[in-house]
Amino acid sequence: MVNAASILKIVATAAKPWAELYSDSRAVSSAVTFFHLGGLLFAGGLAVASDRATFRALRGNDEDRSRLLVDLGNAHAWVLAGLSVMFASGLLLALSDVKTFGNSPIYWTKMSLVVLLLANGALLQRTERRLRAESLPAHSTSPTHRLWARLRFAAGASMTLWTAIVLAGVILVDSS
Ligand code: HEM
């Protein structure tokens, strides 16, 4: 019967040549960790800076908010590019020791947080697109007021999730 343990065993066997290269070569392991943290610098750095800009624009005037919507639109591609680098390097990190990471509750907690981060990113992008389409002032009683409140929530959730994932990543290194 196929269960989690047997799937992990199959993946560990397939990943063995990579795991050996990763543990034998300091250059390879450093390069993969560099890409993981480099992706974090760009994706996480830009995402958190955009979240802060959202809070500032919500306290500003209509011009600040329309400029924010343009900036958020431009930031998505960079954040997604950084996240793609993190996913590719993260997968290589996980395949370097399938047995340890596959059985680690910290690893699966981190992956659950990453899924929440992606869902929140989709909510943020959808809300910003609708606001750009409507571009009505923030203080009206129209649904747009609810959209700005949702953008505030998504920005707060983004900051919290990025911080929580970094914490989980660091604990993961110390526990592996
Ligand atoms: C937003 C997404 C992510 C963030 C912010 C993040 C952040 C981090 C951080 C800060 C570390 C510690 C690095 C170190 O101290 O050397 C780390 C380690 C790790 N990450 Fe991620 N990560 C993310 C996504 C992923 C994904 C998608 C995977 C797997 C598919 C992954 C797998 C790992 C593994 C296995 C380690 C431990 C590496 C080791 O023990 O040497 N990460 N991550």
Short mmCIF file of C-alpha atoms and ligand atoms in Angstrom, two decimals:
data_model
loop_
_atom_site.label_atom_id
_atom_site.label_comp_id
_atom_site.label_asym_id
_atom_site.label_seq_id
_atom_site.Cartn_x
_atom_site.Cartn_y
_atom_site.Cartn_z
CA MET A 1 0.00 0.00 0.00
CA VAL A 2 1.32 3.45 -0.96
CA ASN A 3 1.69 5.70 2.11
CA ALA A 4 3.68 8.82 3.03
CA ALA A 5 6.68 6.78 4.21
CA SER A 6 6.91 4.79 0.98
CA ILE A 7 6.53 7.96 -1.13
CA LEU A 8 9.34 9.61 0.87
CA LYS A 9 11.51 6.52 0.33
CA ILE A 10 10.93 6.63 -3.46
CA VAL A 11 11.72 10.39 -3.57
CA ALA A 12 14.82 9.92 -1.36
CA THR A 13 16.14 7.17 -3.67
CA ALA A 14 15.56 9.33 -6.78
CA ALA A 15 17.20 12.35 -5.10
CA LYS A 16 20.26 10.37 -3.82
CA PRO A 17 22.72 11.58 -6.52
CA TRP A 18 21.71 15.21 -5.80
CA ALA A 19 21.89 14.67 -2.01
CA GLU A 20 25.43 13.28 -2.38
CA LEU A 21 26.56 16.19 -4.60
CA TYR A 22 24.97 18.69 -2.15
CA SER A 23 26.70 17.17 0.92
CA ASP A 24 30.07 16.67 -0.86
CA SER A 25 30.32 20.13 -2.44
CA ARG A 26 30.46 23.25 -0.24
CA ALA A 27 30.22 25.37 -3.41
CA VAL A 28 26.94 23.72 -4.46
CA SER A 29 25.31 23.91 -1.00
CA SER A 30 26.39 27.57 -0.57
CA ALA A 31 25.11 28.46 -4.05
CA VAL A 32 21.67 26.92 -3.38
CA THR A 33 21.38 28.64 0.03
CA PHE A 34 22.51 31.92 -1.62
CA PHE A 35 19.70 31.69 -4.19
CA HIS A 36 17.19 30.87 -1.40
CA LEU A 37 18.22 33.90 0.65
CA GLY A 38 18.79 36.07 -2.45
CA GLY A 39 15.21 35.33 -3.57
CA LEU A 40 14.06 36.25 -0.07
CA LEU A 41 15.93 39.57 -0.27
CA PHE A 42 14.09 40.58 -3.46
CA ALA A 43 10.69 38.94 -3.00
CA GLY A 44 10.33 39.40 0.75
CA GLY A 45 12.05 42.79 0.77
CA LEU A 46 9.84 44.23 -1.97
CA ALA A 47 6.68 42.62 -0.56
CA VAL A 48 7.20 44.07 2.93
CA ALA A 49 8.16 47.50 1.51
CA SER A 50 4.93 47.45 -0.56
CA ASP A 51 2.92 46.51 2.56
CA ARG A 52 4.40 49.47 4.43
CA ALA A 53 3.60 51.75 1.47
CA THR A 54 -0.01 50.48 1.63
CA PHE A 55 -0.38 51.49 5.30
CA ARG A 56 1.16 54.90 4.54
CA ALA A 57 -1.12 55.51 1.52
CA LEU A 58 -4.21 54.59 3.57
CA ARG A 59 -3.31 57.51 5.88
CA GLY A 60 -2.64 59.80 2.86
CA ASN A 61 -4.86 61.41 0.18
CA ASP A 62 -6.47 60.06 -3.01
CA GLU A 63 -3.35 60.88 -5.05
CA ASP A 64 -1.20 58.81 -2.66
CA ARG A 65 -3.63 55.91 -3.07
CA SER A 66 -3.75 55.97 -6.85
CA ARG A 67 0.07 56.12 -6.96
CA LEU A 68 0.15 53.14 -4.56
CA LEU A 69 -2.08 51.07 -6.86
CA VAL A 70 0.32 51.67 -9.77
CA ASP A 71 3.36 50.78 -7.61
CA LEU A 72 1.69 47.59 -6.31
CA GLY A 73 0.90 46.58 -9.91
CA ASN A 74 4.57 47.02 -10.86
CA ALA A 75 5.88 45.16 -7.78
CA HIS A 76 4.02 41.87 -8.41
CA ALA A 77 6.26 40.63 -11.23
CA TRP A 78 9.42 41.19 -9.12
CA VAL A 79 7.92 39.44 -6.08
CA LEU A 80 6.79 36.47 -8.19
CA ALA A 81 10.24 36.26 -9.84
CA GLY A 82 11.93 36.21 -6.42
CA LEU A 83 9.42 33.62 -5.16
CA SER A 84 10.13 31.40 -8.17
CA VAL A 85 13.86 31.47 -7.31
CA MET A 86 12.96 30.62 -3.69
CA PHE A 87 10.76 27.71 -4.78
CA ALA A 88 13.40 26.23 -7.08
CA SER A 89 16.21 26.60 -4.50
CA GLY A 90 13.86 25.50 -1.69
CA LEU A 91 13.03 22.30 -3.56
CA LEU A 92 16.76 21.62 -4.05
CA LEU A 93 17.31 22.25 -0.31
CA ALA A 94 14.50 19.84 0.58
CA LEU A 95 15.77 17.18 -1.87
CA SER A 96 19.23 17.41 -0.25
CA ASP A 97 17.82 15.51 2.76
CA VAL A 98 14.35 14.13 1.96
CA LYS A 99 14.22 11.87 5.06
CA THR A 100 14.89 14.74 7.49
CA PHE A 101 12.70 17.43 5.86
CA GLY A 102 9.92 15.04 4.76
CA ASN A 103 9.45 13.92 8.39
CA SER A 104 9.86 17.41 9.86
CA PRO A 105 6.66 19.03 11.29
CA ILE A 106 8.52 22.39 11.02
CA TYR A 107 9.06 21.85 7.29
CA TRP A 108 5.35 21.06 6.69
CA THR A 109 4.28 23.99 8.89
CA LYS A 110 6.51 26.22 6.75
CA MET A 111 5.04 24.80 3.52
CA SER A 112 1.50 25.47 4.87
CA LEU A 113 2.52 29.08 5.63
CA VAL A 114 3.93 29.40 2.09
CA VAL A 115 0.55 28.23 0.67
CA LEU A 116 -1.20 30.87 2.85
CA LEU A 117 1.29 33.50 1.60
CA LEU A 118 0.45 32.64 -2.04
CA ALA A 119 -3.31 32.73 -1.33
CA ASN A 120 -2.91 36.10 0.39
CA GLY A 121 -0.83 37.36 -2.56
CA ALA A 122 -3.66 36.40 -4.95
CA LEU A 123 -6.18 38.23 -2.70
CA LEU A 124 -3.93 41.31 -2.61
CA GLN A 125 -3.51 41.31 -6.41
CA ARG A 126 -7.27 40.81 -7.03
CA THR A 127 -8.19 43.62 -4.60
CA GLU A 128 -5.65 46.05 -6.04
CA ARG A 129 -6.86 45.30 -9.59
CA ARG A 130 -10.49 45.97 -8.60
CA LEU A 131 -9.50 49.22 -6.86
CA ARG A 132 -7.54 50.32 -9.93
CA ALA A 133 -10.60 49.51 -12.09
CA GLU A 134 -12.93 51.48 -9.80
CA SER A 135 -10.47 54.19 -8.55
CA LEU A 136 -13.06 55.72 -6.27
CA PRO A 137 -11.97 57.73 -3.14
CA ALA A 138 -11.32 55.65 0.06
CA HIS A 139 -13.80 57.30 2.33
CA SER A 140 -16.92 56.74 0.24
CA THR A 141 -19.54 54.35 1.57
CA SER A 142 -19.30 52.35 -1.68
CA PRO A 143 -17.94 48.78 -1.75
CA THR A 144 -14.57 50.42 -2.53
CA HIS A 145 -14.33 51.31 1.14
CA ARG A 146 -14.49 47.57 1.87
CA LEU A 147 -11.85 46.94 -0.83
CA TRP A 148 -9.42 49.36 0.86
CA ALA A 149 -10.10 47.63 4.20
CA ARG A 150 -9.37 44.28 2.52
CA LEU A 151 -6.11 45.68 1.07
CA ARG A 152 -5.11 46.79 4.59
CA PHE A 153 -5.85 43.27 5.90
CA ALA A 154 -3.89 41.60 3.06
CA ALA A 155 -0.89 43.91 3.64
CA GLY A 156 -0.88 43.06 7.36
CA ALA A 157 -1.25 39.32 6.64
CA SER A 158 1.60 39.52 4.10
CA MET A 159 4.01 41.10 6.63
CA THR A 160 3.04 38.51 9.27
CA LEU A 161 3.37 35.52 6.90
CA TRP A 162 6.77 36.57 5.47
CA THR A 163 8.10 37.00 9.03
CA ALA A 164 6.63 33.66 10.18
CA ILE A 165 8.08 31.78 7.16
CA VAL A 166 11.56 33.23 7.74
CA LEU A 167 11.33 32.15 11.39
CA ALA A 168 10.24 28.65 10.32
CA GLY A 169 13.11 28.54 7.81
CA VAL A 170 15.72 29.41 10.42
CA ILE A 171 14.28 26.91 12.96
CA LEU A 172 14.33 24.31 10.16
CA VAL A 173 18.10 24.83 9.63
CA ASP A 174 18.79 24.53 13.35
CA SER A 175 16.66 21.37 13.63
CA SER A 176 18.13 19.60 10.56
C1 HEM B 1 8.31 32.53 0.97
C2 HEM B 1 8.94 31.46 0.90
C3 HEM B 1 10.16 31.07 1.70
C4 HEM B 1 10.91 31.76 2.63
C5 HEM B 1 10.72 33.18 3.12
C6 HEM B 1 11.98 30.87 3.07
C7 HEM B 1 12.97 31.22 3.99
C8 HEM B 1 13.96 30.36 4.44
C9 HEM B 1 15.03 30.74 5.35
C10 HEM B 1 15.23 32.14 5.94
C11 HEM B 1 15.79 29.63 5.58
C12 HEM B 1 17.05 29.52 6.47
C13 HEM B 1 18.25 29.57 5.55
C14 HEM B 1 19.54 29.46 6.34
O1 HEM B 1 19.62 29.95 7.46
O2 HEM B 1 20.47 28.85 5.80
C15 HEM B 1 15.19 28.57 4.81
C16 HEM B 1 15.66 27.29 4.83
C17 HEM B 1 15.05 26.29 4.14
N1 HEM B 1 14.01 26.41 3.22
FE1 HEM B 1 12.96 28.04 2.81
N2 HEM B 1 11.85 29.67 2.44
C18 HEM B 1 10.76 29.76 1.60
C19 HEM B 1 10.26 28.80 0.76
C20 HEM B 1 10.73 27.52 0.76
C21 HEM B 1 10.17 26.48 -0.08
C22 HEM B 1 9.01 26.66 -1.06
C23 HEM B 1 10.88 25.34 0.22
C24 HEM B 1 10.73 23.94 -0.34
C25 HEM B 1 10.07 23.58 -1.37
C26 HEM B 1 11.87 25.70 1.24
C27 HEM B 1 12.76 24.81 1.80
C28 HEM B 1 13.72 25.16 2.74
C29 HEM B 1 14.63 24.19 3.37
C30 HEM B 1 14.64 22.70 3.13
C31 HEM B 1 15.45 24.91 4.25
C32 HEM B 1 16.53 24.34 5.21
C33 HEM B 1 17.85 24.35 4.54
C34 HEM B 1 18.96 23.77 5.42
O3 HEM B 1 18.70 23.15 6.44
O4 HEM B 1 20.11 23.99 5.04
N3 HEM B 1 11.75 27.03 1.53
N4 HEM B 1 14.09 29.04 4.13
#
